[in-house]
Coordinates of C-alpha atoms in Angstrom, one line a residue:
X4 CA 0.0 -0.1 0.0
X5 CA 0.9 3.4 -0.8
X6 CA -0.3 6.2 1.3
X7 CA 1.3 9.7 0.7
X8 CA 0.9 12.1 3.2
X9 CA 1.3 15.7 3.2
X10 CA 1.0 17.5 6.9
X11 CA 0.2 21.0 5.8
X12 CA -0.9 21.7 9.5
X13 CA 1.8 21.8 12.2
X14 CA -0.5 20.6 14.8
X15 CA -1.2 17.3 12.8
X16 CA 2.6 16.3 13.6
X17 CA 0.9 15.7 17.7
X18 CA -1.4 13.1 16.1
X19 CA 0.0 9.7 14.9
X20 CA -2.2 10.6 11.6
X21 CA 0.6 8.0 9.7
X22 CA -0.7 5.2 11.9
X23 CA -4.3 6.4 11.7
X24 CA -4.7 6.5 8.2
X25 CA -2.9 2.7 7.6
X26 CA -5.2 1.1 10.2
X27 CA -8.1 2.9 8.8
X28 CA -7.2 1.9 5.2
X29 CA -6.3 -1.5 6.0
X30 CA -9.4 -2.2 8.2
X31 CA -11.6 -0.8 5.1
X32 CA -9.8 -3.1 2.5
X33 CA -10.1 -6.3 4.7
X34 CA -13.4 -5.6 5.1
X35 CA -14.7 -5.1 2.0
X36 CA -12.4 -7.9 0.4
X37 CA -9.8 -5.3 -1.5
X38 CA -6.3 -6.5 -2.1
X39 CA -4.3 -3.4 -0.3
X40 CA -1.4 -4.0 -1.3
X41 CA -1.1 -2.0 -4.5
X42 CA -4.0 0.7 -3.2
X43 CA -2.3 4.3 -3.8
X44 CA -4.3 7.0 -1.6
X45 CA -2.7 10.7 -0.9
X46 CA -3.9 12.5 2.3
X47 CA -3.8 16.1 2.8
X48 CA -3.6 16.9 6.5
X49 CA -4.3 20.6 6.8
X50 CA -6.1 23.3 8.8
X51 CA -9.9 24.7 8.4
X52 CA -8.5 27.8 6.1
X53 CA -7.3 25.0 3.6
X54 CA -10.2 23.1 3.6
X55 CA -12.9 25.6 3.0
X56 CA -11.1 26.8 0.2
X57 CA -11.2 22.9 -1.5
X58 CA -14.7 22.9 -0.1
X59 CA -15.1 26.5 -2.0
X60 CA -13.5 25.4 -5.2
X61 CA -14.6 21.4 -5.4
X62 CA -18.2 21.9 -3.9
X63 CA -19.3 25.5 -4.1
X64 CA -19.5 25.1 -0.2
X65 CA -17.8 28.2 1.5
X66 CA -17.0 26.6 4.6
X67 CA -14.8 24.2 6.7
X68 CA -15.7 20.7 6.8
X69 CA -14.0 17.6 8.6
X70 CA -13.1 15.6 5.4
X71 CA -13.1 15.4 1.6
X72 CA -12.5 12.9 -1.1
X73 CA -11.4 13.0 -4.3
X74 CA -11.9 9.3 -6.2
X75 CA -9.5 8.8 -8.9
X76 CA -12.3 6.9 -11.0
X77 CA -16.0 7.3 -10.2
X78 CA -17.4 3.9 -8.7
X79 CA -20.6 5.3 -7.5
X80 CA -23.6 2.6 -8.2
X81 CA -26.3 3.7 -9.9
X82 CA -29.1 1.8 -7.4
X83 CA -29.6 3.5 -4.4
X84 CA -28.3 1.3 -1.7
X85 CA -26.5 -0.8 -4.1
X86 CA -22.9 -1.6 -3.3
X87 CA -20.7 -0.1 -5.5
X88 CA -18.2 -1.5 -8.3
X89 CA -15.0 -2.5 -6.8
X90 CA -12.0 -0.9 -8.2
X91 CA -9.9 -2.7 -10.9
X92 CA -6.3 -2.1 -11.3
X93 CA -4.8 -0.5 -13.7
X94 CA -2.6 -2.4 -16.4
X95 CA 0.4 -2.0 -14.4
X96 CA -1.3 -3.5 -11.5
X97 CA -1.6 -0.3 -9.2
X98 CA -5.3 1.1 -7.9
X99 CA -5.0 4.5 -7.4
X100 CA -7.8 5.2 -5.3
X101 CA -7.4 9.4 -4.9
X102 CA -7.1 11.9 -2.6
X103 CA -8.4 12.7 0.8
X104 CA -8.1 16.2 2.8
X105 CA -8.6 16.3 6.5
X106 CA -9.1 19.7 9.0
X107 CA -7.3 19.7 11.8
X108 CA -9.6 22.3 13.8
X109 CA -12.9 20.5 12.7
X110 CA -11.8 17.4 13.9
X111 CA -10.6 18.5 17.2
X112 CA -14.0 20.0 18.2
X113 CA -16.0 17.5 16.8
X114 CA -14.1 14.8 18.9
X115 CA -14.2 17.2 22.0
X116 CA -18.0 17.9 21.3
X117 CA -18.4 13.7 20.7
X118 CA -16.5 13.3 23.7
X119 CA -14.4 10.9 21.7
X120 CA -10.2 10.8 21.7
X121 CA -8.8 12.7 18.8
X122 CA -7.4 9.2 17.1
X123 CA -11.0 7.6 17.4
X124 CA -12.6 10.4 15.5
X125 CA -9.7 10.7 12.6
X126 CA -9.6 7.2 12.2
X127 CA -13.3 7.1 11.4
X128 CA -13.2 9.8 9.4
X129 CA -10.4 8.2 7.4
X130 CA -12.6 5.2 7.3
X131 CA -15.6 7.6 6.0
X132 CA -13.3 9.0 3.3
X133 CA -11.7 5.9 2.1
X134 CA -15.2 4.9 1.7
X135 CA -15.9 7.7 -0.6
X136 CA -12.9 7.1 -2.9
X137 CA -14.7 3.7 -3.4
X138 CA -18.0 4.9 -4.9
X139 CA -19.8 4.9 -1.4
X140 CA -21.9 8.5 -1.2
X141 CA -24.3 9.8 1.6
X142 CA -26.5 11.9 -0.6
X143 CA -29.7 9.4 -1.2
X144 CA -31.2 8.1 2.1
X145 CA -30.4 4.5 1.2
X146 CA -27.0 5.2 -0.1
X147 CA -26.4 6.7 3.8
X148 CA -27.9 3.9 5.5
X149 CA -25.4 1.3 3.6
X150 CA -22.6 3.5 4.1
X151 CA -23.2 4.3 8.2
X152 CA -23.7 0.3 8.6
X153 CA -20.3 -0.6 7.0
X154 CA -18.3 2.3 8.6
X155 CA -20.0 1.2 12.0
X156 CA -18.5 -2.5 11.3
X157 CA -15.1 -1.8 10.5
X158 CA -14.6 0.4 13.3
X159 CA -16.6 -2.0 15.9
X160 CA -13.5 -4.2 14.6
X161 CA -11.3 -1.5 15.3
X162 CA -12.9 -1.6 19.0
X163 CA -15.0 1.5 18.4
X164 CA -18.4 2.3 19.2
X165 CA -20.9 2.9 16.4
X166 CA -20.6 6.8 15.6
X167 CA -24.0 6.8 14.7
X168 CA -25.6 5.3 17.5
X169 CA -24.4 7.5 20.4

């Protein structure tokens, strides 16, 4: 697995982000039966100002958010509530999935508001972002139900509570 992490916000250095990202990705791929050895993912660990600019540019929402994802390929299922098609490796065997950006202040604020350790919340958001790279979304209710159930299953295997049933 090739994970490229760019730390754009120095406060991320106080979090073992590399370990959290790897744990979240491996757990997600294992759960979905995806061989992780050829997977390529880039992560931008930024602040609210940077993610707000990205959110404005790519989603026309001029506000900070916790995590954004840019899939390398559109894998979304056409039928609501259906699982997306699994990603297929490139001819060279690599499996580029895309990019994830995560904002420090929003994550820290949400973790505090939820009464959860920052590490647990960041792990959840990395699972969430990875599922977006794999074609899952939460725009339609059936899709949200499926995505949240998968997140809860993955996080449960990591020893975390269901983030949607607190």
